[in-house]
Short mmCIF file of C-alpha atoms in Angstrom, two decimals:
data_model
loop_
_atom_site.label_atom_id
_atom_site.label_comp_id
_atom_site.label_asym_id
_atom_site.label_seq_id
_atom_site.Cartn_x
_atom_site.Cartn_y
_atom_site.Cartn_z
CA MET N 66 -30.28 162.57 89.22
CA GLN N 67 -30.35 165.29 91.84
CA ALA N 68 -31.02 163.98 95.32
CA SER N 69 -34.06 165.39 97.05
CA PRO N 70 -33.39 167.41 100.21
CA PRO N 71 -33.69 165.45 103.46
CA ARG N 72 -37.08 165.56 105.09
CA ARG N 73 -37.33 167.74 108.16
CA THR N 74 -37.85 165.99 111.44
CA GLN N 75 -41.09 166.34 113.37
CA GLY N 76 -39.21 168.43 115.92
CA ALA N 77 -37.95 170.83 113.25
CA ARG N 78 -41.44 171.20 111.78
CA SER N 79 -42.85 171.84 115.26
CA GLU N 80 -40.24 174.53 115.95
CA GLU N 81 -41.00 176.22 112.63
CA THR N 82 -44.74 176.21 113.37
CA GLN N 83 -44.18 177.76 116.79
CA ARG N 84 -41.84 180.39 115.37
CA ARG N 85 -44.41 181.44 112.78
CA LEU N 86 -47.16 181.60 115.40
CA LEU N 87 -45.07 183.70 117.79
CA GLU N 88 -44.04 186.12 115.05
CA ALA N 89 -47.65 186.41 113.87
CA THR N 90 -48.76 187.17 117.44
CA ILE N 91 -46.34 190.09 117.79
CA ALA N 92 -47.25 191.44 114.36
CA LEU N 93 -50.98 191.35 115.14
CA LEU N 94 -50.50 192.90 118.59
CA LEU N 95 -48.85 195.84 116.86
CA GLU N 96 -51.47 196.08 114.13
CA ARG N 97 -54.71 195.44 116.06
CA GLY N 98 -53.96 195.57 119.77
CA TYR N 99 -54.57 192.99 122.49
CA THR N 100 -58.35 193.27 122.75
CA ARG N 101 -58.86 192.68 119.00
CA LEU N 102 -56.35 189.84 118.87
CA THR N 103 -57.86 186.37 118.32
CA THR N 104 -56.25 182.96 118.03
CA PRO N 105 -57.97 182.24 114.67
CA ASP N 106 -56.41 185.42 113.29
CA ILE N 107 -53.00 184.39 114.62
CA ALA N 108 -53.27 180.96 112.98
CA ARG N 109 -54.40 182.56 109.72
CA ARG N 110 -51.51 185.06 109.72
CA ALA N 111 -49.02 182.29 110.49
CA GLY N 112 -50.43 180.10 107.73
CA VAL N 113 -51.22 177.17 110.00
CA SER N 114 -54.40 175.45 111.14
CA ARG N 115 -56.21 176.38 114.34
CA GLY N 116 -55.53 172.84 115.50
CA ALA N 117 -51.79 173.42 115.11
CA LEU N 118 -52.07 176.52 117.28
CA THR N 119 -54.04 174.79 120.04
CA HIS N 120 -51.57 171.89 119.94
CA HIS N 121 -48.77 174.23 121.02
CA PHE N 122 -50.61 176.92 123.01
CA ALA N 123 -53.45 176.57 125.48
CA ASN N 124 -55.15 179.91 124.82
CA LYS N 125 -54.65 183.53 123.80
CA GLU N 126 -52.89 184.48 127.04
CA ASP N 127 -50.48 181.57 126.71
CA ILE N 128 -49.39 182.44 123.18
CA VAL N 129 -49.03 186.14 124.02
CA VAL N 130 -46.79 185.35 127.01
CA ARG N 131 -44.63 183.04 124.88
CA ALA N 132 -44.48 185.58 122.06
CA VAL N 133 -43.43 188.36 124.43
CA ALA N 134 -40.77 186.10 125.97
CA ASN N 135 -39.44 185.29 122.51
CA GLN N 136 -39.40 188.96 121.53
CA LEU N 137 -37.55 189.99 124.70
CA GLU N 138 -34.98 187.21 124.25
CA ARG N 139 -34.22 188.46 120.74
CA VAL N 140 -34.02 192.09 121.90
CA THR N 141 -31.64 191.14 124.72
CA ALA N 142 -29.45 189.15 122.34
CA GLY N 143 -29.34 192.12 119.98
CA LEU N 144 -28.34 194.48 122.78
CA ARG N 145 -25.59 192.11 123.93
CA ALA N 146 -24.30 191.87 120.36
CA PHE N 147 -24.34 195.67 120.09
CA CYS N 148 -22.20 195.96 123.24
CA ASP N 149 -19.83 193.21 122.04
CA ASP N 150 -19.43 194.43 118.46
CA CYS N 151 -19.35 198.20 118.88
CA PRO N 152 -15.73 199.45 118.75
CA PRO N 153 -14.67 200.96 122.11
CA GLN N 154 -14.03 204.37 120.57
CA GLN N 155 -17.62 204.44 119.29
CA MET N 156 -19.23 203.22 122.52
CA ASN N 157 -20.17 206.71 123.69
CA THR N 158 -23.37 207.60 125.51
CA ASP N 159 -24.92 209.13 122.37
CA THR N 160 -24.51 205.84 120.51
CA VAL N 161 -26.05 203.89 123.37
CA VAL N 162 -29.02 206.28 123.61
CA ASP N 163 -29.63 206.06 119.85
CA TYR N 164 -29.57 202.25 119.97
CA LEU N 165 -31.92 202.04 122.95
CA TRP N 166 -34.37 204.53 121.44
CA SER N 167 -34.46 202.61 118.17
CA MET N 168 -34.87 199.32 120.07
CA MET N 169 -37.80 200.62 122.10
CA ALA N 170 -39.55 202.79 119.50
CA LYS N 171 -39.54 200.27 116.65
CA GLY N 172 -42.34 198.19 118.11
CA LEU N 173 -41.02 196.79 121.39
CA PHE N 174 -42.75 199.19 123.76
CA TYR N 175 -45.85 199.51 121.58
CA VAL N 176 -46.33 195.77 122.13
CA THR N 177 -45.89 196.35 125.87
CA LEU N 178 -48.56 199.05 125.80
CA GLU N 179 -50.98 196.46 124.41
CA TYR N 180 -50.61 193.78 127.06
CA LEU N 181 -50.05 195.99 130.14
CA PRO N 182 -53.74 196.95 130.64
CA GLU N 183 -54.76 193.28 130.47
CA ALA N 184 -52.01 192.33 132.93
CA ARG N 185 -53.26 194.97 135.37
CA ALA N 186 -56.79 193.56 135.33
CA ASN N 187 -56.06 189.84 134.78
CA ASP N 188 -54.01 188.46 137.68
CA GLN N 189 -53.42 185.04 136.10
CA PHE N 190 -52.05 186.68 132.96
CA ARG N 191 -49.94 189.01 135.12
CA GLN N 192 -48.45 186.09 137.04
CA GLN N 193 -47.47 184.43 133.76
CA LEU N 194 -45.77 187.59 132.53
CA LEU N 195 -43.90 188.47 135.73
CA PRO N 196 -41.02 185.96 135.36
CA VAL N 197 -40.67 186.85 131.67
CA VAL N 198 -40.31 190.57 132.40
CA GLN N 199 -38.11 189.97 135.45
CA GLU N 200 -35.72 187.90 133.34
CA PHE N 201 -35.55 190.72 130.78
CA HIS N 202 -34.81 193.32 133.46
CA ALA N 203 -32.12 191.08 134.99
CA ALA N 204 -30.48 190.75 131.57
CA LEU N 205 -30.61 194.53 131.12
CA ASP N 206 -28.99 195.06 134.52
CA ALA N 207 -26.18 192.69 133.53
CA ILE N 208 -25.62 194.71 130.36
CA TRP N 209 -25.66 197.99 132.30
CA THR N 210 -23.00 196.52 134.60
CA ARG N 211 -20.83 195.79 131.57
CA LEU N 212 -21.25 199.38 130.43
CA SER N 213 -20.18 200.59 133.88
CA ASP N 214 -16.73 199.10 133.25
CA HIS N 215 -16.48 200.96 129.97
CA TYR N 216 -17.50 204.30 131.48
CA GLY N 217 -15.51 203.87 134.67
CA VAL N 218 -18.44 204.29 137.05
CA ALA N 219 -19.90 202.13 139.80
CA PRO N 220 -22.24 199.39 138.51
CA ASP N 221 -25.15 200.76 140.56
CA GLU N 222 -24.69 204.23 139.06
CA ALA N 223 -24.71 202.82 135.53
CA ARG N 224 -27.82 200.73 136.28
CA ILE N 225 -29.70 203.73 137.68
CA SER N 226 -28.71 205.93 134.72
CA MET N 227 -29.66 203.37 132.08
CA ASN N 228 -32.88 202.21 133.79
CA THR N 229 -33.89 205.87 134.07
CA THR N 230 -33.18 206.18 130.36
CA MET N 231 -35.46 203.22 129.65
CA CYS N 232 -38.25 204.67 131.82
CA LEU N 233 -37.92 208.03 130.06
CA PHE N 234 -38.23 206.31 126.69
CA ARG N 235 -41.31 204.38 127.82
CA GLY N 236 -43.06 207.62 128.70
CA MET N 237 -42.00 209.31 125.47
CA ILE N 238 -43.15 206.39 123.32
CA ALA N 239 -46.51 206.26 125.10
CA GLN N 240 -46.96 209.95 124.30
CA THR N 241 -46.29 209.39 120.57
CA VAL N 242 -49.65 207.59 120.36
CA LEU N 243 -51.46 210.94 120.54
CA ARG N 244 -48.71 213.38 119.63
CA GLU N 245 -47.04 213.33 116.22
CA ASP N 246 -44.21 215.79 116.77
CA PRO N 247 -40.77 214.39 115.85
CA ASP N 248 -38.99 217.64 116.74
CA TYR N 249 -40.51 217.60 120.23
CA PHE N 250 -39.15 214.13 120.91
CA ARG N 251 -35.81 214.80 119.20
CA ARG N 252 -35.18 217.76 121.49
CA MET N 253 -35.83 215.61 124.55
CA LEU N 254 -33.45 212.95 123.22
CA ASP N 255 -30.80 215.62 122.66
CA TYR N 256 -31.33 216.94 126.19
CA TRP N 257 -30.94 213.47 127.68
CA LYS N 258 -27.85 212.74 125.60
CA THR N 259 -26.26 215.89 127.00
CA HIS N 260 -27.11 214.77 130.53
CA LEU N 261 -25.62 211.28 130.09
CA ARG N 262 -22.59 212.68 128.29
CA THR N 263 -21.81 214.59 131.48
CA SER N 264 -22.89 212.05 134.10
CA LEU N 265 -21.34 208.95 132.51
CA GLY N 266 -19.18 209.87 129.54
CA GLY N 267 -17.66 212.85 131.32
CA LYS N 268 -16.30 210.68 134.11
CA ARG N 269 -14.46 208.49 131.63
CA SER N 270 -12.98 211.57 129.95
CA LYS N 271 -11.73 212.90 133.30
CA GLU N 272 -10.28 209.49 134.13
CA LYS N 273 -8.34 209.44 130.85
CA ALA N 274 -7.08 212.98 131.44
CA ALA N 275 -5.81 212.01 134.89
#
């Protein structure tokens, strides 16, 4: 007789419930936006009761903050893995730009666009988000410092170049909301790749030649 699988612990079930709720929150933020987001809809999408949601999260703002934190942790882990796993000969500035654009444009910054207006007007919500976003930016700066070693530039120069890249992408992605023009955005990406190829990648090439 085949033995039945062991029952999950209460802690494991609780973690699974929270995971489903956080994933449902991000999905609904992308689909409906912050103002149309409701906790009953989140519970329904996650396939759990409203009571289960309120057991883990105090209110809408609380679950959004936790969902954003979870999303940013996963994005940061993915970026670290990209830097660790990418062969050195392929870690050129074009590859980094393509990865960052894909990371930002496939939902990450669209979610940000949803909660930013509320954070501007709701100080309590803003105060909850600040440490989450600051932790993400600190992790990014640490990754940019690692890239500085690869490109042979000062850490501060790499951080400025890559943070400028992220700010450029934020503006471009915001513009896609009202402008469907892939060629327009592709040409800007190509322009920026050329710039970084010279400012960062070019220095490594000169160093090798020397």
